[in-house]
Structures are given as structure tokens and as C-alpha cells.
Coordinates of C-alpha atoms and ligand atoms in Angstrom, one line a residue:
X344 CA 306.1 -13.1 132.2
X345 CA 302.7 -12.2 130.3
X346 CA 300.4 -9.2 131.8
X347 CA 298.0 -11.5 132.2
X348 CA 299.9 -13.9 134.9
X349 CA 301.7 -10.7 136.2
X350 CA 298.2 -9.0 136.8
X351 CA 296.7 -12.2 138.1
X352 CA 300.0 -12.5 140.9
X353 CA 299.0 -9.3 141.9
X354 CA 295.5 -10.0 142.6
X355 CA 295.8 -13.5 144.0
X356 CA 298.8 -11.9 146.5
X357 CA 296.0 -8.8 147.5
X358 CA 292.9 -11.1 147.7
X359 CA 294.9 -13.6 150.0
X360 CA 296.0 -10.8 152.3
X361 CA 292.6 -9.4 151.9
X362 CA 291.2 -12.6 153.0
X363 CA 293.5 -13.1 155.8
X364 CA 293.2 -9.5 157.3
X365 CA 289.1 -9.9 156.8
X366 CA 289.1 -13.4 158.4
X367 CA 291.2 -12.0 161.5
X368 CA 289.3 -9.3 162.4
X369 CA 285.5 -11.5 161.8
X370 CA 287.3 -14.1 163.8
X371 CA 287.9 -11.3 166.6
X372 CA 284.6 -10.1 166.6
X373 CA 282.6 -13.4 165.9
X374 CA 284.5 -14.9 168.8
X375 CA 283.9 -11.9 171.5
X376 CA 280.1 -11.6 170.5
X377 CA 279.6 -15.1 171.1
X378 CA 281.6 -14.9 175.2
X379 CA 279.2 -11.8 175.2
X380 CA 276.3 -13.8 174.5
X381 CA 277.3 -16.8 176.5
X382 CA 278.4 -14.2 179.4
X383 CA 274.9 -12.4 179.4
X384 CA 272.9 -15.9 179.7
X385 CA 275.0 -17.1 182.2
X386 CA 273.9 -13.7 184.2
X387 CA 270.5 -14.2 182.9
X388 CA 270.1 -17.4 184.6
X389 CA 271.7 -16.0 187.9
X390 CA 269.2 -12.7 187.8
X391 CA 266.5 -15.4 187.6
X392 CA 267.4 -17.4 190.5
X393 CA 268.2 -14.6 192.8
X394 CA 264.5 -13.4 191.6
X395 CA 262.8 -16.7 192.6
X396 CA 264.9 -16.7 195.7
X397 CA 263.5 -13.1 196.3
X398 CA 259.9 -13.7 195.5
X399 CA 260.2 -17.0 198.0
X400 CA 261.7 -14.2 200.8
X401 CA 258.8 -11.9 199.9
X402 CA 255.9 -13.5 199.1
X403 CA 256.0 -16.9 199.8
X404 CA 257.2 -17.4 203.1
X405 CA 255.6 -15.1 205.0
X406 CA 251.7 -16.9 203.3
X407 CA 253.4 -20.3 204.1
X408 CA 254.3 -19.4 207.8
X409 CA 250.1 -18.6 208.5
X410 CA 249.6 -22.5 207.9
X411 CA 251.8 -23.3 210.5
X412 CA 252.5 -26.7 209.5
X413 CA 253.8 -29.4 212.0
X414 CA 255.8 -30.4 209.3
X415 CA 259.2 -28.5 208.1
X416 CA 258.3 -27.1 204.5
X417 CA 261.0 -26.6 202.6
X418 CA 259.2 -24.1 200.0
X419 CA 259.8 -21.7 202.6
X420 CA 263.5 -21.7 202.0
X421 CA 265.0 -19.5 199.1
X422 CA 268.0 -22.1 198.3
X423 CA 265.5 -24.7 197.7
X424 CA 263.1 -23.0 195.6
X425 CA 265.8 -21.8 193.7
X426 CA 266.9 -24.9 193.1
X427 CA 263.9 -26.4 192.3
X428 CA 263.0 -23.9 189.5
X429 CA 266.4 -24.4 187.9
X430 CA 266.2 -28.1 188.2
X431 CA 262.9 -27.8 186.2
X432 CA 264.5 -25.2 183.6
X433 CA 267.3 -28.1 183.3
X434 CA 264.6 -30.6 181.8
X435 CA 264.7 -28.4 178.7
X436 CA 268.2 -27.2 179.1
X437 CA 270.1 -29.8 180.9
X438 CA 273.9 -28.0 180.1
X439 CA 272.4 -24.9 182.1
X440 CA 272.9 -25.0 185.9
X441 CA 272.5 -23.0 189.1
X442 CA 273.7 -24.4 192.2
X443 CA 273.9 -22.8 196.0
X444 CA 277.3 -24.8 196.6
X445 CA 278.1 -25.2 200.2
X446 CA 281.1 -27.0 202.1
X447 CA 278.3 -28.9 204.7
X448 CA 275.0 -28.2 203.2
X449 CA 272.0 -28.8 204.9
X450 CA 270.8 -30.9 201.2
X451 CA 273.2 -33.2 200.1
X452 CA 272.9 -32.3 197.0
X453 CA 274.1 -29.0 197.3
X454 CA 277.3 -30.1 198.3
X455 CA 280.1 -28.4 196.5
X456 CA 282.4 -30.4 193.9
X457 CA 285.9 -30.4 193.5
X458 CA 286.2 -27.4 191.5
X459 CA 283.1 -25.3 193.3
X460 CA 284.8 -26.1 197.0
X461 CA 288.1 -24.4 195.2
X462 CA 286.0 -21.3 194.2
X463 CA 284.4 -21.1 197.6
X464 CA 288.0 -21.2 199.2
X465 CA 289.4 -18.6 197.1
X466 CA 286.3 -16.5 198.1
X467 CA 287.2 -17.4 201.6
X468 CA 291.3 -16.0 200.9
X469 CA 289.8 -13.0 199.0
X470 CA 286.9 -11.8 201.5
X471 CA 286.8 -8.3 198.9
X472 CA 286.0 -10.1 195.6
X473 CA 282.1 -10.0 194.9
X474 CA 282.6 -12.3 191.8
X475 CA 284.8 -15.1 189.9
X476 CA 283.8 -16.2 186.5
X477 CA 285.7 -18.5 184.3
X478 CA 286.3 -21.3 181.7
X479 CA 286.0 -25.0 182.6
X480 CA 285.8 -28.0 180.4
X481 CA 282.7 -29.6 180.9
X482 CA 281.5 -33.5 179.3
X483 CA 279.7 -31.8 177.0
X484 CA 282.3 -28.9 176.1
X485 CA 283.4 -25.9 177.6
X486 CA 281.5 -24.1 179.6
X487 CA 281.2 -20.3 181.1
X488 CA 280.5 -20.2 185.2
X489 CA 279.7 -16.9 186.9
X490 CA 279.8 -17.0 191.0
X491 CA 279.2 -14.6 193.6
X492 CA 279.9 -15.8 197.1
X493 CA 277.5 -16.9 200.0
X494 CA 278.3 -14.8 202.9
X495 CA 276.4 -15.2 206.8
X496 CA 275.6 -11.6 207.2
X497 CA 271.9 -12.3 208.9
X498 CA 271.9 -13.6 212.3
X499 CA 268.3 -15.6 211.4
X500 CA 270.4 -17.8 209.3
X501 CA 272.2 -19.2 212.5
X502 CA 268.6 -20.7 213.3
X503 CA 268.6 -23.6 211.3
X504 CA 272.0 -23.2 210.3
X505 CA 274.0 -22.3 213.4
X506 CA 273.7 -24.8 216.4
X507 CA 272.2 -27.8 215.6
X508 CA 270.1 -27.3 218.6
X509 CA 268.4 -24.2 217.9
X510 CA 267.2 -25.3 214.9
X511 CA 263.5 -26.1 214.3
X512 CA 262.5 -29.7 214.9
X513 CA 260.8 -30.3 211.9
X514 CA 263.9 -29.6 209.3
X515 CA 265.9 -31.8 212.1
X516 CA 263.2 -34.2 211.6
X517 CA 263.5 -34.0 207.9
X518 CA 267.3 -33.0 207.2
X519 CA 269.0 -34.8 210.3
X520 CA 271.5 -32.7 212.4
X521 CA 275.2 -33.8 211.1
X522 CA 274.9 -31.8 207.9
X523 CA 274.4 -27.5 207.3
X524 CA 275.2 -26.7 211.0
X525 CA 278.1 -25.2 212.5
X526 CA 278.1 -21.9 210.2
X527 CA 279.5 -18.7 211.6
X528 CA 278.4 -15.0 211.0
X529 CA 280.0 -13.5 208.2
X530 CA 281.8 -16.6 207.5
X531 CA 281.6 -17.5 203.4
X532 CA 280.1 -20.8 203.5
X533 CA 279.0 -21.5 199.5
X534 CA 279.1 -19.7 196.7
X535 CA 275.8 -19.5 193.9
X536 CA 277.2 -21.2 190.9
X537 CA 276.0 -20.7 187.5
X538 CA 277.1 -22.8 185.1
X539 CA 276.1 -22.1 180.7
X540 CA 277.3 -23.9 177.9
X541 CA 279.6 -22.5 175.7
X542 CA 279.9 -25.1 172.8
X543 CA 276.3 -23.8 171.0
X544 CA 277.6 -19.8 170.8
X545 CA 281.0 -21.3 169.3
X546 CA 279.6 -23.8 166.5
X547 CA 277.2 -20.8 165.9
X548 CA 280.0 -18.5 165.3
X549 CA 282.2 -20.5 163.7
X550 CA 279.2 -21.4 161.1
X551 CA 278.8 -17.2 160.5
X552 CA 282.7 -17.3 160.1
X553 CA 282.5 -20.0 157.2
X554 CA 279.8 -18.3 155.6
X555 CA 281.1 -14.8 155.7
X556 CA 284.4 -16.1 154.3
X557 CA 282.8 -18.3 151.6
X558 CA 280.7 -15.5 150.4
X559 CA 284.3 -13.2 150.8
X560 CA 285.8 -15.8 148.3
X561 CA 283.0 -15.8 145.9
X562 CA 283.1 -12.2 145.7
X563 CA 286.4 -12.0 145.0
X564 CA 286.3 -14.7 142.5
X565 CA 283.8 -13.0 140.9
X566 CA 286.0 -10.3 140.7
X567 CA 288.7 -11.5 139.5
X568 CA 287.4 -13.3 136.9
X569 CA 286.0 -9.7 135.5
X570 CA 288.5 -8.4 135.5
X571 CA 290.3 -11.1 133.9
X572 CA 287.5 -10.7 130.6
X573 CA 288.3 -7.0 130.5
X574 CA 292.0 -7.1 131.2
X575 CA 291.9 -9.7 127.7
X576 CA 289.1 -7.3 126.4
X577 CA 290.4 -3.6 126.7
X578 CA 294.6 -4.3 127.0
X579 CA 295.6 -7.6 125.8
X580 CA 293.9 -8.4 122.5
X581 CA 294.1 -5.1 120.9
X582 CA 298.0 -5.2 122.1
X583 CA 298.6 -8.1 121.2
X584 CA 296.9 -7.0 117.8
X585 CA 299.1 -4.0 117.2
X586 CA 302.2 -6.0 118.2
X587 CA 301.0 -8.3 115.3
X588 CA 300.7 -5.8 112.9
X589 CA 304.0 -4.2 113.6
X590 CA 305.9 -7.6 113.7
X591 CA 304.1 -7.6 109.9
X592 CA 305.0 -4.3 108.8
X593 CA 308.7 -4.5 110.2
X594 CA 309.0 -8.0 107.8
X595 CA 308.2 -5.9 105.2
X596 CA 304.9 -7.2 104.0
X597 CA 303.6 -3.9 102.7
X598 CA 300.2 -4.4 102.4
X599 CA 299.0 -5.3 105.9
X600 CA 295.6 -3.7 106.9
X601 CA 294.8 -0.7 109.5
X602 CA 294.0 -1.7 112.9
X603 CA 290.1 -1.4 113.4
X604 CA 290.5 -0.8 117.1
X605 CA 287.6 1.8 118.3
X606 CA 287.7 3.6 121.8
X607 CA 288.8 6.7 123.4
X608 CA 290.8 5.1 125.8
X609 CA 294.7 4.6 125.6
X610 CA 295.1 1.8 123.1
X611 CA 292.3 3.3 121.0
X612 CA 294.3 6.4 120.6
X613 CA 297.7 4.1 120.4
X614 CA 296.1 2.0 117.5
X615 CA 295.2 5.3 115.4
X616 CA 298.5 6.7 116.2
X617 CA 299.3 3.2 115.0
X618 CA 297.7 3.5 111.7
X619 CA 298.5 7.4 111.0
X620 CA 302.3 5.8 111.3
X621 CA 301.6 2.9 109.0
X622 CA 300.3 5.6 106.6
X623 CA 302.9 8.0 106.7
X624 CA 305.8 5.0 106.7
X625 CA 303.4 3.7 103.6
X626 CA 303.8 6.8 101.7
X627 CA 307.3 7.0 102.9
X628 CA 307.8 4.2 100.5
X629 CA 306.0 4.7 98.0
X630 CA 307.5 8.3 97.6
X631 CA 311.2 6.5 97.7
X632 CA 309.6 3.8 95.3
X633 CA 308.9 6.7 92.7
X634 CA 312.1 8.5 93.0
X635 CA 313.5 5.6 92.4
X636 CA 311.7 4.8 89.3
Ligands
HEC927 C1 264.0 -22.1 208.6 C2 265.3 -22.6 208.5 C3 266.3 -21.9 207.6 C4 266.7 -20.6 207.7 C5 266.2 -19.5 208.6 C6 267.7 -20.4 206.7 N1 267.9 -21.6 206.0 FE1 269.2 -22.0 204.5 N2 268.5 -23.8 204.3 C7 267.5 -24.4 205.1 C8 267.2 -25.7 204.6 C9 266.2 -26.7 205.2 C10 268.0 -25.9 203.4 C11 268.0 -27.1 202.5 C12 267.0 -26.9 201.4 C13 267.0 -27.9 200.3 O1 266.4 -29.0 200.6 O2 267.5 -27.7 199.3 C14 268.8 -24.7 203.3 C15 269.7 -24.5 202.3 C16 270.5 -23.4 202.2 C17 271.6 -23.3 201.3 C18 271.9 -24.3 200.2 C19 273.0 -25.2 200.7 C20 272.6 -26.2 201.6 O3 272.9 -26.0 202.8 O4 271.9 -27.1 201.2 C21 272.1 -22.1 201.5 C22 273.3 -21.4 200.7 C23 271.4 -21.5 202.6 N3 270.5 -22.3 203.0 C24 271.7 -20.2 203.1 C25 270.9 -19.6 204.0 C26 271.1 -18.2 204.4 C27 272.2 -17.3 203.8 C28 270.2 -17.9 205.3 C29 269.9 -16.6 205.9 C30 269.6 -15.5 205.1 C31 269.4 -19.1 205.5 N4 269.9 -20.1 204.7 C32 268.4 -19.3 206.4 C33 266.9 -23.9 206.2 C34 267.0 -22.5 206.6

């Protein structure tokens, strides 16, 4: 086997193991910077709806109660102007979602799906848990969801939530009095979904994967192929060279030429060695020639 293949076994072996050990751990971190990012929107968009629920609590209901309207006005209720923000923010974002998913909402359209009425029943079994996040397949991909459980811990809510005849006549009047009743203090009756896509953060990632392993390649390509043009520069011409000359002299062809190999390095020093032995073994001979004579 030449030094050249031998050498070039070697550094194919160590650049694949390279590239596999490299790839691995960018893989790693690629992939749990991009849940990171995916997990920090997802509580983003949660913050932001609690906040619009807050400012509704705050600021809004209290200016909208001094109109006392005849009419039930639903900005005055935090679920719906939660709701309604998001549902804008979806225009521009339609894989984001918030929802306040309830068993028997008092909106219709808050009423939970398959897989939200499972997380509201396991918040139900597991009254200690503050949140469940997870992974579900979604139409357009896979997608993060973040939860935190409704809980009834204000009496108030029992107004227009409790017995259907307490409630105020306007939201009967607007909402009916079959759905959103019937809840019970303390009782977990919804849970605040988020919902984020995932798919964006993993086609991001896997693009910086590609291009940090395709610039990984190149390098080492690069690389080899240096080394390649010194390996042939600095070891295997000038040995190949001397084994030349030596094959020559060993024939017997006496009057084969010094090597003209410069350098400090190993085979520069080999090749004068080289010559000062073709020298000596020259006037080896010719000595033996004379006394022969
Ligand atoms: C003034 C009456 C009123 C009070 C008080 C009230 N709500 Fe509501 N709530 C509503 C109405 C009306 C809706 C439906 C809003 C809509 O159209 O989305 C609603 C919706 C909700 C929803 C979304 C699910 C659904 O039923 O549609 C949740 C969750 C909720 N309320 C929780 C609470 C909690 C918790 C309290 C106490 C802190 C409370 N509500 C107090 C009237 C009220």
C-alpha cells in the first residue's frame, strides 16, 4: 500500500468520525435551541393573553360598568377579550392559538376538543399540577401547547356562571341559559391552551445543520487536499527520487547524478547523507579500480 493511500485512509477514517461526532453534538444543540425557542413563544403568547385578560380586569371593566348598558357587553369579560385579541393576532399567524377551553362554555366556541377535554381531566385527577405542556401533531405539523388549568377560586364567577338564575339577564338574553352554568367553587372547569407551531424552528434548524456541515466538509476537503500537495511535495517525490537513484546505483550504472534535494528537514538531510554515500561508495570504486590496474 503507497503512503499516499495509507495517509489518505487515515484522514478519510478521522474526517468521517470527525464529521459524525461534530454533526451529533450540532444536531443536539440545533435541536434543543429550536424546543427553546418554540417553548419561549408559546409562553410568550400566554403572558400576552393573561396581560389583555388583566388589563380587561383592571381597566376596562370597571370604565365599561359607568355606562350601564341595558345590553350585556361582552368586552367586559377577560375570556372574551382574550380571545378576541388572539383571534386577530391569528390573521397574521393562523398556526398560533390561545384558547380558554371549557367542558360547557358559556361561548360555543370555546368548547374544549378531544384532546383539550383530556388535558382539562387530567388537571381535574391531578388538582397539584400548575402546568402540562406537550407535543401534538397538528394539520400543519407538530406543534408545542403550554396549559395551565382554569380553577373557580372567586365566588363572583358563580354570577354568570353558577345558577343559571342568578346570572344577569342581558348575557341570558345574549348567551341563552343551557350552556357555562352549573360550575362549582374550586372545581377545574377549562384549562387556557396555547397552542405554537413547531415546524418553522425545525426547517430553520435543520437548514443551520446543513450549512454548518457543508461548510465542515469543505473545510476538511480543503484540508485534505493540502495536505495531499505537501505530503507529494515534502515526502513522496524526493523519496521516491532517492529510491530512484539507489535502484540506479545498485544496477551499477556508475555515473548517476547527486540528488539536488534542498531543505533542512528529514529527507533534505537523508538525500545529502544520500549523496556523501554515493561519494564515498564512488571513490570506493574507483580506489579498487586502481589497485586493480
Ligand atoms: C358578568 C358575567 C361573568 C362573570 C362575573 C364571569 N364570567 Fe366568565 N364568561 C362570561 C361570558 C359572557 C363568557 C363568554 C364570553 C365570550 O363570548 O367569549 C365567559 C367566558 C368565560 C370563559 C371561557 C369559556 C366559556 O365559558 O366560554 C372562562 C374560562 C370564564 N369565563 C371564566 C370565568 C372566571 C374564572 C370568572 C371569575 C373570575 C368569570 N368567568 C366571571 C361571563 C362572566
Amino acid at each position: 500500500m503507497s503512503l499516499r493511500l495509507k495517509f489518505n485512509l487515515i484522514l478519510i477514517a478521522t474526517t468521517v468520525v470527525g464529521l459524525l461526532a461534530a454533526g451529533l453534538v450540532s444536531w443536539q444543540i440545533l435541536q434543543r435551541d429550536a424546543r427553546a425557542t418554540v417553548q419561549r413563544s408559546a409562553e410568550m403568547l400566554l403572558g400576552g393573553a393573561l396581560s389583555v385578560r388583566k388589563y380587561t380586569v383592571d381597566e376596562i371593566r370597571p370604565l365599561l360598568r359607568q355606562l350601564d348598558s341595558a345590553e350585556f357587553l361582552p368586552q367586559t369579560v377577560p375570556a372574551y377579550a382574550a380571545s378576541q385579541v388572539i383571534h386577530n393576532l391569528q390573521r397574521n399567524y393562523p398556526e398560533y392559538s390561545y384558547k380558554e377551553a371549557a367542558l360547557n362554555p358559556t361561548n360555543p366556541a370555546n368548547r374544549a376538543a378531544d384532546w383539550e377535554a383530556d388535558i382539562i381531566e387530567w388537571f381535574r385527577s391531578h388538582p397539584d399540577d400548575k402546568e402540562l405542556s406537550g407535543e401534538r401533531a397538528t394539520a400543519t405539523g407538530s406543534a408545542l401547547y403550554i396549559s395551565r388549568p382554569i380553577r373557580i377560586t372567586n365566588p363572583k364567577c358563580l354570577t354568570c356562571h353558577g345558577d343559571p338564575a342568578a346570572a344577569p339577564a342581558a348575557m341570558k338574553a345574549r348567551y341563552g341559559t343551557t350552556n357555562g352554568f352549573g360550575w362549582k367553587l374550586n372545581e377545574v372547569i377549562g384549562a387556557q391552551v396555547v397552542s405554537v407551531p413547531q415546524t418553522v424552528q425545525e426547517a430553520a434548524a435543520w437548514r443551520q445543520f446543513l450549512v454548518f456541515m457543508g461548510s465542515l466538509l469543505a473545510i476538511f476537503l480543503v484540508v485534505g487536499l493540502v495536505l495531499n500537495i505537501l505530503l507529494y511535495r515534502f515526502v513522496t517525490r524526493p523519496v521516491a527520487l532517492i529510491a530512484e537513484r539507489a535502484e540506479a546505483i545498485s544496477t551499477g550504472s556508475g555515473s548517476v547524478e547527486e540528488l539536488d534535494i534542498g531543505g533542512n528537514d528529514e529527507i533534505g538531510s537523508l538525500a545529502r547523507s544520500f549523496n556523501r554515500m554515493q561519494r564515498s561508495l564512488n571513490n570506493a570504486v574507483k580506489l579498487l579500480n586502481e589497485s586493480m590496474q
